[in-house]
Amino acid sequence: MGQAGIMRLATWNVNSVKARLPRLLDWLSGTAPDVVCLQETKCPDGAFPVAEVGALGYTVASHSDGRWNGVAILSRVGLADVTVGFPGEPGFPEPEARAISATCGGLRVWSVYVPNGRAPDDPHYAYKLAWLAALRDALDTELTNPTPLAVCGDFNVAPTDDDVWDPALFVNSTHVTPPERAALAALRDLGLVDVVPTPMKGPHPFTYWDYRAGMFHQNKGMRIDLVYASAPLARAVRSAYVDREARKGKGPSDHAPVVVDADLIPTIESF
DNA sequence: ATGACGCCTAACAGGCGA
């Protein structure tokens, strides 16, 4: 772990683990998280670079459907009770690789990649809302377990207008509509707490910037990568930040990692 | 903004992302 008694948890939409592998390995070495949730791995399970991350001390649980989507959890504090998907998970039409969970060092961790939704009049939008509603029901069940819980990932919803660089441009767009925000509120109504990270630069803790038109350099971003913490975890959170350094330079993901430090003593399960 | 960038693939053009 990063420091004695501190659990370092992170979530990162890497936009292809294969394309991002050199940067991922550098980032793991420099940041030293205990547990990492990845999204958009876009990597068949058999092709996941388990040896490369294993050399840095991480065990891998991944869930993929091939070309699109893909989620994974990396842990160096144990990886037990891995579950792929969740009961009642909607599909389009079949369930996609959008959720994986595991118990890591005494923390229950979910890595989720919420459907994009595309546009409010697109069938993918109804799919997105159905998926979030089913996630809420699955987490309601999960929360009957007293183990501290972190639901991390790319939620593809900006919780408030402060979480988009120009709300006026998002009228009639996905990611900001009242039903999407209500779906996030329903997760918080379960007792989950939005762990808002420190931006490190500027007033908004954005986590995503489009590749095009110099959006990152103008800080025209969105906060859509979230960590939702159960009460026992939320009480233990000491700090959180967006690692915007990881968005810089040549060949970045279009998302930056969110890093959370919590005052939890990792309990090592069997590997 | 019609655009842009970058990922993927029974690829060399089209789907997808947000």
PDB file of C-alpha atoms (C1' of nucleotides) in Angstrom:
ATOM      1  CA  MET A   1       0.000   0.000   0.000  1.00  0.00           C
ATOM      2  CA  GLY A   2       1.026   3.612  -0.535  1.00  0.00           C
ATOM      3  CA  GLN A   3       1.377   4.365   3.177  1.00  0.00           C
ATOM      4  CA  ALA A   4       0.827   2.182   6.213  1.00  0.00           C
ATOM      5  CA  GLY A   5      -2.847   2.183   7.093  1.00  0.00           C
ATOM      6  CA  ILE A   6      -3.875   4.032   3.940  1.00  0.00           C
ATOM      7  CA  MET A   7      -5.699   2.354   1.093  1.00  0.00           C
ATOM      8  CA  ARG A   8      -5.153   4.047  -2.265  1.00  0.00           C
ATOM      9  CA  LEU A   9      -8.017   3.409  -4.668  1.00  0.00           C
ATOM     10  CA  ALA A  10      -8.219   4.689  -8.235  1.00  0.00           C
ATOM     11  CA  THR A  11     -10.504   4.583 -11.259  1.00  0.00           C
ATOM     12  CA  TRP A  12      -9.487   5.252 -14.852  1.00  0.00           C
ATOM     13  CA  ASN A  13     -11.155   4.919 -18.221  1.00  0.00           C
ATOM     14  CA  VAL A  14      -8.056   4.006 -20.214  1.00  0.00           C
ATOM     15  CA  ASN A  15      -9.686   3.858 -23.690  1.00  0.00           C
ATOM     16  CA  SER A  16      -7.935   0.569 -24.598  1.00  0.00           C
ATOM     17  CA  VAL A  17      -5.594  -1.111 -22.138  1.00  0.00           C
ATOM     18  CA  LYS A  18      -3.425  -2.300 -25.023  1.00  0.00           C
ATOM     19  CA  ALA A  19      -2.965   1.162 -26.527  1.00  0.00           C
ATOM     20  CA  ARG A  20      -2.404   2.610 -23.045  1.00  0.00           C
ATOM     21  CA  LEU A  21      -0.167  -0.103 -21.616  1.00  0.00           C
ATOM     22  CA  PRO A  22       3.132   1.841 -21.455  1.00  0.00           C
ATOM     23  CA  ARG A  23       1.380   4.788 -19.830  1.00  0.00           C
ATOM     24  CA  LEU A  24      -0.604   2.517 -17.508  1.00  0.00           C
ATOM     25  CA  LEU A  25       2.558   0.794 -16.286  1.00  0.00           C
ATOM     26  CA  ASP A  26       4.345   4.110 -15.729  1.00  0.00           C
ATOM     27  CA  TRP A  27       1.316   5.449 -13.905  1.00  0.00           C
ATOM     28  CA  LEU A  28       1.002   2.388 -11.666  1.00  0.00           C
ATOM     29  CA  SER A  29       4.680   2.660 -10.767  1.00  0.00           C
ATOM     30  CA  GLY A  30       4.461   6.358  -9.983  1.00  0.00           C
ATOM     31  CA  THR A  31       1.095   6.425  -8.211  1.00  0.00           C
ATOM     32  CA  ALA A  32       1.271   3.072  -6.436  1.00  0.00           C
ATOM     33  CA  PRO A  33      -2.462   2.511  -5.980  1.00  0.00           C
ATOM     34  CA  ASP A  34      -3.579  -0.560  -4.057  1.00  0.00           C
ATOM     35  CA  VAL A  35      -6.687  -1.091  -6.161  1.00  0.00           C
ATOM     36  CA  VAL A  36      -7.447   0.235  -9.647  1.00  0.00           C
ATOM     37  CA  CYS A  37     -10.751   0.100 -11.509  1.00  0.00           C
ATOM     38  CA  LEU A  38     -10.354   0.276 -15.287  1.00  0.00           C
ATOM     39  CA  GLN A  39     -12.972   0.913 -17.954  1.00  0.00           C
ATOM     40  CA  GLU A  40     -13.017   0.648 -21.733  1.00  0.00           C
ATOM     41  CA  THR A  41     -10.244  -1.914 -21.687  1.00  0.00           C
ATOM     42  CA  LYS A  42     -11.409  -3.028 -25.170  1.00  0.00           C
ATOM     43  CA  CYS A  43      -9.349  -6.154 -24.641  1.00  0.00           C
ATOM     44  CA  PRO A  44     -10.393  -9.818 -24.812  1.00  0.00           C
ATOM     45  CA  ASP A  45      -9.869 -11.486 -21.427  1.00  0.00           C
ATOM     46  CA  GLY A  46      -7.211 -13.807 -22.825  1.00  0.00           C
ATOM     47  CA  ALA A  47      -5.231 -10.860 -24.184  1.00  0.00           C
ATOM     48  CA  PHE A  48      -5.191  -8.756 -21.008  1.00  0.00           C
ATOM     49  CA  PRO A  49      -1.572  -7.873 -20.129  1.00  0.00           C
ATOM     50  CA  VAL A  50      -1.653  -9.781 -16.831  1.00  0.00           C
ATOM     51  CA  ALA A  51       2.101 -10.496 -16.866  1.00  0.00           C
ATOM     52  CA  GLU A  52       3.015  -6.839 -17.322  1.00  0.00           C
ATOM     53  CA  VAL A  53       0.842  -5.568 -14.471  1.00  0.00           C
ATOM     54  CA  GLY A  54       1.688  -8.702 -12.481  1.00  0.00           C
ATOM     55  CA  ALA A  55       5.336  -7.666 -12.563  1.00  0.00           C
ATOM     56  CA  LEU A  56       4.275  -4.578 -10.594  1.00  0.00           C
ATOM     57  CA  GLY A  57       2.498  -6.707  -8.009  1.00  0.00           C
ATOM     58  CA  TYR A  58      -1.073  -6.573  -9.306  1.00  0.00           C
ATOM     59  CA  THR A  59      -3.556  -9.385  -9.713  1.00  0.00           C
ATOM     60  CA  VAL A  60      -6.196  -8.891 -12.424  1.00  0.00           C
ATOM     61  CA  ALA A  61      -9.888  -9.592 -12.771  1.00  0.00           C
ATOM     62  CA  SER A  62     -11.216  -8.596 -16.181  1.00  0.00           C
ATOM     63  CA  HIS A  63     -14.495  -8.808 -18.031  1.00  0.00           C
ATOM     64  CA  SER A  64     -14.632  -8.216 -21.755  1.00  0.00           C
ATOM     65  CA  ASP A  65     -16.863  -8.698 -24.748  1.00  0.00           C
ATOM     66  CA  GLY A  66     -14.120  -8.090 -27.265  1.00  0.00           C
ATOM     67  CA  ARG A  67     -14.034  -4.970 -29.341  1.00  0.00           C
ATOM     68  CA  TRP A  68     -16.030  -2.578 -27.167  1.00  0.00           C
ATOM     69  CA  ASN A  69     -16.503  -1.853 -23.471  1.00  0.00           C
ATOM     70  CA  GLY A  70     -14.501  -3.989 -21.038  1.00  0.00           C
ATOM     71  CA  VAL A  71     -13.896  -3.459 -17.321  1.00  0.00           C
ATOM     72  CA  ALA A  72     -11.225  -4.702 -14.952  1.00  0.00           C
ATOM     73  CA  ILE A  73      -9.958  -4.497 -11.392  1.00  0.00           C
ATOM     74  CA  LEU A  74      -6.256  -4.556 -10.536  1.00  0.00           C
ATOM     75  CA  SER A  75      -5.316  -5.207  -6.921  1.00  0.00           C
ATOM     76  CA  ARG A  76      -2.184  -5.736  -4.898  1.00  0.00           C
ATOM     77  CA  VAL A  77      -4.139  -6.306  -1.657  1.00  0.00           C
ATOM     78  CA  GLY A  78      -6.096  -9.383  -2.672  1.00  0.00           C
ATOM     79  CA  LEU A  79      -8.809 -10.114  -5.186  1.00  0.00           C
ATOM     80  CA  ALA A  80     -11.555 -12.360  -3.862  1.00  0.00           C
ATOM     81  CA  ASP A  81     -15.188 -13.125  -4.689  1.00  0.00           C
ATOM     82  CA  VAL A  82     -14.992 -11.771  -8.226  1.00  0.00           C
ATOM     83  CA  THR A  83     -18.414 -11.214  -9.793  1.00  0.00           C
ATOM     84  CA  VAL A  84     -18.984 -10.393 -13.457  1.00  0.00           C
ATOM     85  CA  GLY A  85     -22.008  -8.268 -14.318  1.00  0.00           C
ATOM     86  CA  PHE A  86     -24.910  -8.184 -11.857  1.00  0.00           C
ATOM     87  CA  PRO A  87     -28.366  -9.756 -11.481  1.00  0.00           C
ATOM     88  CA  GLY A  88     -30.940  -8.178 -13.755  1.00  0.00           C
ATOM     89  CA  GLU A  89     -28.317  -6.325 -15.816  1.00  0.00           C
ATOM     90  CA  PRO A  90     -29.975  -5.080 -19.013  1.00  0.00           C
ATOM     91  CA  GLY A  91     -28.363  -5.618 -22.414  1.00  0.00           C
ATOM     92  CA  PHE A  92     -28.513  -4.222 -25.919  1.00  0.00           C
ATOM     93  CA  PRO A  93     -29.943  -6.740 -26.425  1.00  0.00           C
ATOM     94  CA  GLU A  94     -27.458  -9.002 -24.643  1.00  0.00           C
ATOM     95  CA  PRO A  95     -25.600  -7.827 -21.505  1.00  0.00           C
ATOM     96  CA  GLU A  96     -22.298  -6.145 -22.317  1.00  0.00           C
ATOM     97  CA  ALA A  97     -19.008  -6.083 -20.366  1.00  0.00           C
ATOM     98  CA  ARG A  98     -19.835  -3.122 -18.140  1.00  0.00           C
ATOM     99  CA  ALA A  99     -19.497  -4.269 -14.531  1.00  0.00           C
ATOM    100  CA  ILE A 100     -17.122  -6.340 -12.438  1.00  0.00           C
ATOM    101  CA  SER A 101     -16.723  -6.478  -8.673  1.00  0.00           C
ATOM    102  CA  ALA A 102     -14.327  -7.996  -6.186  1.00  0.00           C
ATOM    103  CA  THR A 103     -13.254  -7.800  -2.562  1.00  0.00           C
ATOM    104  CA  CYS A 104      -9.803  -6.249  -2.258  1.00  0.00           C
ATOM    105  CA  GLY A 105      -8.117  -5.875   1.107  1.00  0.00           C
ATOM    106  CA  GLY A 106     -11.399  -5.652   3.005  1.00  0.00           C
ATOM    107  CA  LEU A 107     -12.997  -3.249   0.531  1.00  0.00           C
ATOM    108  CA  ARG A 108     -15.758  -4.312  -1.837  1.00  0.00           C
ATOM    109  CA  VAL A 109     -15.004  -2.669  -5.192  1.00  0.00           C
ATOM    110  CA  TRP A 110     -17.133  -2.302  -8.311  1.00  0.00           C
ATOM    111  CA  SER A 111     -15.747  -1.095 -11.653  1.00  0.00           C
ATOM    112  CA  VAL A 112     -18.562   0.093 -13.913  1.00  0.00           C
ATOM    113  CA  TYR A 113     -18.836   1.489 -17.413  1.00  0.00           C
ATOM    114  CA  VAL A 114     -22.307   2.971 -17.783  1.00  0.00           C
ATOM    115  CA  PRO A 115     -23.764   2.987 -21.322  1.00  0.00           C
ATOM    116  CA  ASN A 116     -23.158   6.255 -23.149  1.00  0.00           C
ATOM    117  CA  GLY A 117     -26.763   6.878 -24.198  1.00  0.00           C
ATOM    118  CA  ARG A 118     -25.745   8.604 -27.445  1.00  0.00           C
ATOM    119  CA  ALA A 119     -28.785  10.957 -27.634  1.00  0.00           C
ATOM    120  CA  PRO A 120     -32.003  11.358 -25.625  1.00  0.00           C
ATOM    121  CA  ASP A 121     -34.119  10.045 -28.521  1.00  0.00           C
ATOM    122  CA  ASP A 122     -31.836   7.053 -29.172  1.00  0.00           C
ATOM    123  CA  PRO A 123     -32.691   3.562 -27.891  1.00  0.00           C
ATOM    124  CA  HIS A 124     -29.285   3.615 -26.166  1.00  0.00           C
ATOM    125  CA  TYR A 125     -30.595   6.358 -23.894  1.00  0.00           C
ATOM    126  CA  ALA A 126     -33.442   4.163 -22.592  1.00  0.00           C
ATOM    127  CA  TYR A 127     -30.888   1.371 -22.234  1.00  0.00           C
ATOM    128  CA  LYS A 128     -28.663   3.665 -20.174  1.00  0.00           C
ATOM    129  CA  LEU A 129     -31.491   4.572 -17.780  1.00  0.00           C
ATOM    130  CA  ALA A 130     -32.578   0.930 -17.463  1.00  0.00           C
ATOM    131  CA  TRP A 131     -28.984  -0.073 -16.771  1.00  0.00           C
ATOM    132  CA  LEU A 132     -28.597   2.561 -14.034  1.00  0.00           C
ATOM    133  CA  ALA A 133     -31.906   1.525 -12.448  1.00  0.00           C
ATOM    134  CA  ALA A 134     -30.819  -2.118 -12.396  1.00  0.00           C
ATOM    135  CA  LEU A 135     -27.443  -1.082 -10.960  1.00  0.00           C
ATOM    136  CA  ARG A 136     -29.276   0.722  -8.174  1.00  0.00           C
ATOM    137  CA  ASP A 137     -31.229  -2.423  -7.325  1.00  0.00           C
ATOM    138  CA  ALA A 138     -28.083  -4.582  -7.369  1.00  0.00           C
ATOM    139  CA  LEU A 139     -26.259  -2.117  -5.096  1.00  0.00           C
ATOM    140  CA  ASP A 140     -29.227  -2.031  -2.734  1.00  0.00           C
ATOM    141  CA  THR A 141     -28.637  -5.757  -2.251  1.00  0.00           C
ATOM    142  CA  GLU A 142     -24.842  -5.350  -2.086  1.00  0.00           C
ATOM    143  CA  LEU A 143     -25.216  -2.785   0.695  1.00  0.00           C
ATOM    144  CA  THR A 144     -26.782  -5.374   2.997  1.00  0.00           C
ATOM    145  CA  ASN A 145     -23.165  -6.516   3.396  1.00  0.00           C
ATOM    146  CA  PRO A 146     -21.306  -4.461   6.043  1.00  0.00           C
ATOM    147  CA  THR A 147     -18.041  -4.500   4.051  1.00  0.00           C
ATOM    148  CA  PRO A 148     -17.076  -0.949   2.964  1.00  0.00           C
ATOM    149  CA  LEU A 149     -18.087  -0.447  -0.666  1.00  0.00           C
ATOM    150  CA  ALA A 150     -16.674   1.649  -3.504  1.00  0.00           C
ATOM    151  CA  VAL A 151     -18.555   1.908  -6.791  1.00  0.00           C
ATOM    152  CA  CYS A 152     -16.087   3.402  -9.246  1.00  0.00           C
ATOM    153  CA  GLY A 153     -16.114   4.094 -12.919  1.00  0.00           C
ATOM    154  CA  ASP A 154     -17.207   6.015 -15.952  1.00  0.00           C
ATOM    155  CA  PHE A 155     -20.834   6.844 -15.181  1.00  0.00           C
ATOM    156  CA  ASN A 156     -21.322   8.892 -18.349  1.00  0.00           C
ATOM    157  CA  VAL A 157     -23.388  11.379 -16.328  1.00  0.00           C
ATOM    158  CA  ALA A 158     -22.222  14.782 -15.086  1.00  0.00           C
ATOM    159  CA  PRO A 159     -23.871  15.122 -11.657  1.00  0.00           C
ATOM    160  CA  THR A 160     -24.297  18.926 -11.741  1.00  0.00           C
ATOM    161  CA  ASP A 161     -23.956  21.838 -14.145  1.00  0.00           C
ATOM    162  CA  ASP A 162     -20.619  22.629 -12.492  1.00  0.00           C
ATOM    163  CA  ASP A 163     -19.422  19.299 -13.861  1.00  0.00           C
ATOM    164  CA  VAL A 164     -19.547  20.411 -17.497  1.00  0.00           C
ATOM    165  CA  TRP A 165     -17.459  23.183 -19.007  1.00  0.00           C
ATOM    166  CA  ASP A 166     -20.419  24.957 -20.616  1.00  0.00           C
ATOM    167  CA  PRO A 167     -23.894  23.811 -19.528  1.00  0.00           C
ATOM    168  CA  ALA A 168     -25.520  25.864 -22.288  1.00  0.00           C
ATOM    169  CA  LEU A 169     -23.910  23.678 -24.933  1.00  0.00           C
ATOM    170  CA  PHE A 170     -25.295  20.517 -23.361  1.00  0.00           C
ATOM    171  CA  VAL A 171     -28.990  21.368 -23.640  1.00  0.00           C
ATOM    172  CA  ASN A 172     -30.702  18.414 -25.311  1.00  0.00           C
ATOM    173  CA  SER A 173     -27.567  16.312 -24.920  1.00  0.00           C
ATOM    174  CA  THR A 174     -27.033  13.191 -22.889  1.00  0.00           C
ATOM    175  CA  HIS A 175     -24.950  13.192 -19.685  1.00  0.00           C
ATOM    176  CA  VAL A 176     -26.829  16.110 -18.123  1.00  0.00           C
ATOM    177  CA  THR A 177     -30.551  15.337 -18.527  1.00  0.00           C
ATOM    178  CA  PRO A 178     -32.752  15.271 -15.404  1.00  0.00           C
ATOM    179  CA  PRO A 179     -33.516  11.527 -15.732  1.00  0.00           C
ATOM    180  CA  GLU A 180     -29.796  10.683 -15.874  1.00  0.00           C
ATOM    181  CA  ARG A 181     -29.074  12.901 -12.876  1.00  0.00           C
ATOM    182  CA  ALA A 182     -32.052  11.372 -11.050  1.00  0.00           C
ATOM    183  CA  ALA A 183     -30.523   7.937 -11.651  1.00  0.00           C
ATOM    184  CA  LEU A 184     -27.339   9.093  -9.895  1.00  0.00           C
ATOM    185  CA  ALA A 185     -29.412  10.619  -7.090  1.00  0.00           C
ATOM    186  CA  ALA A 186     -31.097   7.237  -6.634  1.00  0.00           C
ATOM    187  CA  LEU A 187     -27.653   5.730  -6.025  1.00  0.00           C
ATOM    188  CA  ARG A 188     -26.892   8.414  -3.441  1.00  0.00           C
ATOM    189  CA  ASP A 189     -30.285   7.737  -1.841  1.00  0.00           C
ATOM    190  CA  LEU A 190     -28.952   4.254  -1.053  1.00  0.00           C
ATOM    191  CA  GLY A 191     -26.417   5.987   1.203  1.00  0.00           C
ATOM    192  CA  LEU A 192     -23.595   6.186  -1.322  1.00  0.00           C
ATOM    193  CA  VAL A 193     -21.507   9.374  -1.168  1.00  0.00           C
ATOM    194  CA  ASP A 194     -20.043  11.115  -4.222  1.00  0.00           C
ATOM    195  CA  VAL A 195     -16.330  11.478  -3.381  1.00  0.00           C
ATOM    196  CA  VAL A 196     -15.598  14.715  -5.225  1.00  0.00           C
ATOM    197  CA  PRO A 197     -11.892  14.934  -6.042  1.00  0.00           C
ATOM    198  CA  THR A 198      -9.611  17.976  -5.916  1.00  0.00           C
ATOM    199  CA  PRO A 199      -9.129  19.316  -9.470  1.00  0.00           C
ATOM    200  CA  MET A 200      -5.392  20.130  -9.065  1.00  0.00           C
ATOM    201  CA  LYS A 201      -5.895  22.944 -11.621  1.00  0.00           C
ATOM    202  CA  GLY A 202      -8.878  25.221 -12.156  1.00  0.00           C
ATOM    203  CA  PRO A 203     -12.160  25.206 -10.240  1.00  0.00           C
ATOM    204  CA  HIS A 204     -13.734  22.078 -11.744  1.00  0.00           C
ATOM    205  CA  PRO A 205     -12.636  18.496 -11.043  1.00  0.00           C
ATOM    206  CA  PHE A 206     -13.121  17.430 -14.646  1.00  0.00           C
ATOM    207  CA  THR A 207     -12.082  13.878 -15.533  1.00  0.00           C
ATOM    208  CA  TYR A 208     -12.762  13.801 -19.275  1.00  0.00           C
ATOM    209  CA  TRP A 209     -11.758  16.098 -22.129  1.00  0.00           C
ATOM    210  CA  ASP A 210     -12.514  15.386 -25.777  1.00  0.00           C
ATOM    211  CA  TYR A 211      -9.440  14.648 -27.862  1.00  0.00           C
ATOM    212  CA  ARG A 212     -10.523  17.164 -30.484  1.00  0.00           C
ATOM    213  CA  ALA A 213     -10.048  20.905 -30.889  1.00  0.00           C
ATOM    214  CA  GLY A 214      -7.667  21.418 -27.972  1.00  0.00           C
ATOM    215  CA  MET A 215     -10.354  20.787 -25.390  1.00  0.00           C
ATOM    216  CA  PHE A 216      -7.932  19.648 -22.696  1.00  0.00           C
ATOM    217  CA  HIS A 217      -5.675  22.662 -23.076  1.00  0.00           C
ATOM    218  CA  GLN A 218      -8.696  24.952 -22.783  1.00  0.00           C
ATOM    219  CA  ASN A 219      -9.910  22.889 -19.797  1.00  0.00           C
ATOM    220  CA  LYS A 220     -13.230  22.268 -21.525  1.00  0.00           C
ATOM    221  CA  GLY A 221     -14.062  19.023 -19.779  1.00  0.00           C
ATOM    222  CA  MET A 222     -16.616  17.080 -17.819  1.00  0.00           C
ATOM    223  CA  ARG A 223     -16.720  15.221 -14.514  1.00  0.00           C
ATOM    224  CA  ILE A 224     -18.191  11.848 -15.394  1.00  0.00           C
ATOM    225  CA  ASP A 225     -15.738   9.455 -13.727  1.00  0.00           C
ATOM    226  CA  LEU A 226     -17.000   9.008 -10.191  1.00  0.00           C
ATOM    227  CA  VAL A 227     -16.296   7.209  -6.926  1.00  0.00           C
ATOM    228  CA  TYR A 228     -19.452   6.453  -4.944  1.00  0.00           C
ATOM    229  CA  ALA A 229     -18.561   5.368  -1.418  1.00  0.00           C
ATOM    230  CA  SER A 230     -20.666   3.616   1.190  1.00  0.00           C
ATOM    231  CA  ALA A 231     -20.838   5.334   4.581  1.00  0.00           C
ATOM    232  CA  PRO A 232     -18.017   3.314   6.205  1.00  0.00           C
ATOM    233  CA  LEU A 233     -15.717   4.126   3.294  1.00  0.00           C
ATOM    234  CA  ALA A 234     -16.810   7.759   3.019  1.00  0.00           C
ATOM    235  CA  ARG A 235     -15.948   8.273   6.689  1.00  0.00           C
ATOM    236  CA  ALA A 236     -12.477   6.889   6.019  1.00  0.00           C
ATOM    237  CA  VAL A 237     -11.696   9.027   2.949  1.00  0.00           C
ATOM    238  CA  ARG A 238      -8.781  11.320   3.687  1.00  0.00           C
ATOM    239  CA  SER A 239      -8.272  12.921   0.273  1.00  0.00           C
ATOM    240  CA  ALA A 240      -9.035  12.547  -3.414  1.00  0.00           C
ATOM    241  CA  TYR A 241      -7.708  14.138  -6.587  1.00  0.00           C
ATOM    242  CA  VAL A 242      -7.932  14.083 -10.366  1.00  0.00           C
ATOM    243  CA  ASP A 243      -4.578  13.107 -11.838  1.00  0.00           C
ATOM    244  CA  ARG A 244      -4.722  15.477 -14.787  1.00  0.00           C
ATOM    245  CA  GLU A 245      -0.997  14.917 -15.401  1.00  0.00           C
ATOM    246  CA  ALA A 246      -2.024  11.560 -16.863  1.00  0.00           C
ATOM    247  CA  ARG A 247      -4.076  13.399 -19.531  1.00  0.00           C
ATOM    248  CA  LYS A 248      -1.009  15.314 -20.775  1.00  0.00           C
ATOM    249  CA  GLY A 249       1.552  14.516 -23.434  1.00  0.00           C
ATOM    250  CA  LYS A 250       1.554  12.094 -26.320  1.00  0.00           C
ATOM    251  CA  GLY A 251      -0.887   9.214 -26.467  1.00  0.00           C
ATOM    252  CA  PRO A 252      -3.120   9.821 -23.422  1.00  0.00           C
ATOM    253  CA  SER A 253      -6.560   8.422 -22.715  1.00  0.00           C
ATOM    254  CA  ASP A 254      -9.268  11.060 -23.058  1.00  0.00           C
ATOM    255  CA  HIS A 255     -10.042  10.432 -19.354  1.00  0.00           C
ATOM    256  CA  ALA A 256      -7.856  11.168 -16.325  1.00  0.00           C
ATOM    257  CA  PRO A 257      -7.659   8.882 -13.275  1.00  0.00           C
ATOM    258  CA  VAL A 258      -9.393   9.716 -10.016  1.00  0.00           C
ATOM    259  CA  VAL A 259      -7.314   8.743  -6.959  1.00  0.00           C
ATOM    260  CA  VAL A 260      -8.765   8.312  -3.461  1.00  0.00           C
ATOM    261  CA  ASP A 261      -6.813   7.782  -0.242  1.00  0.00           C
ATOM    262  CA  ALA A 262      -8.782   6.224   2.594  1.00  0.00           C
ATOM    263  CA  ASP A 263      -7.873   5.473   6.164  1.00  0.00           C
ATOM    264  CA  LEU A 264      -8.571   1.764   5.836  1.00  0.00           C
ATOM    265  CA  ILE A 265      -6.135  -0.909   6.826  1.00  0.00           C
ATOM    266  CA  PRO A 266      -6.070  -3.396   3.972  1.00  0.00           C
ATOM    267  CA  THR A 267      -6.961  -6.897   5.081  1.00  0.00           C
ATOM    268  CA  ILE A 268      -5.293  -9.345   2.741  1.00  0.00           C
ATOM    269  CA  GLU A 269      -7.540 -12.134   1.539  1.00  0.00           C
ATOM    270  CA  SER A 270      -6.275 -15.215  -0.199  1.00  0.00           C
ATOM    271  CA  PHE A 271      -4.974 -14.382  -3.667  1.00  0.00           C
TER     272      PHE A 271
ATOM    273  C1'  DA B   1     -20.211  23.625 -35.839  1.00  0.00           C
ATOM    274  C1'  DT B   2     -21.259  20.229 -40.930  1.00  0.00           C
ATOM    275  C1'  DG B   3     -15.804  19.988 -38.064  1.00  0.00           C
ATOM    276  C1'  DA B   4     -12.003  18.169 -35.065  1.00  0.00           C
ATOM    277  C1'  DC B   5      -9.187  12.853 -32.495  1.00  0.00           C
ATOM    278  C1'  DG B   6      -8.302   8.217 -31.447  1.00  0.00           C
ATOM    279  C1'  DC B   7      -9.689   3.635 -30.551  1.00  0.00           C
ATOM    280  C1'  DC B   8     -11.177  -0.818 -32.768  1.00  0.00           C
ATOM    281  C1'  DT B   9     -11.336  -4.369 -36.828  1.00  0.00           C
ATOM    282  C1'  DA B  10     -12.524 -11.150 -40.874  1.00  0.00           C
ATOM    283  C1'  DA B  11      -9.894  -3.064 -41.568  1.00  0.00           C
ATOM    284  C1'  DC B  12      -7.534   0.329 -45.724  1.00  0.00           C
ATOM    285  C1'  DA B  13     -13.787   2.713 -44.126  1.00  0.00           C
ATOM    286  C1'  DG B  14     -16.981   2.766 -40.803  1.00  0.00           C
ATOM    287  C1'  DG B  15     -18.677   2.337 -35.943  1.00  0.00           C
ATOM    288  C1'  DC B  16     -18.217   4.333 -31.574  1.00  0.00           C
ATOM    289  C1'  DG B  17     -17.234   7.537 -28.043  1.00  0.00           C
ATOM    290  C1'  DA B  18     -19.591  11.938 -24.893  1.00  0.00           C
TER     291       DA B  18
END
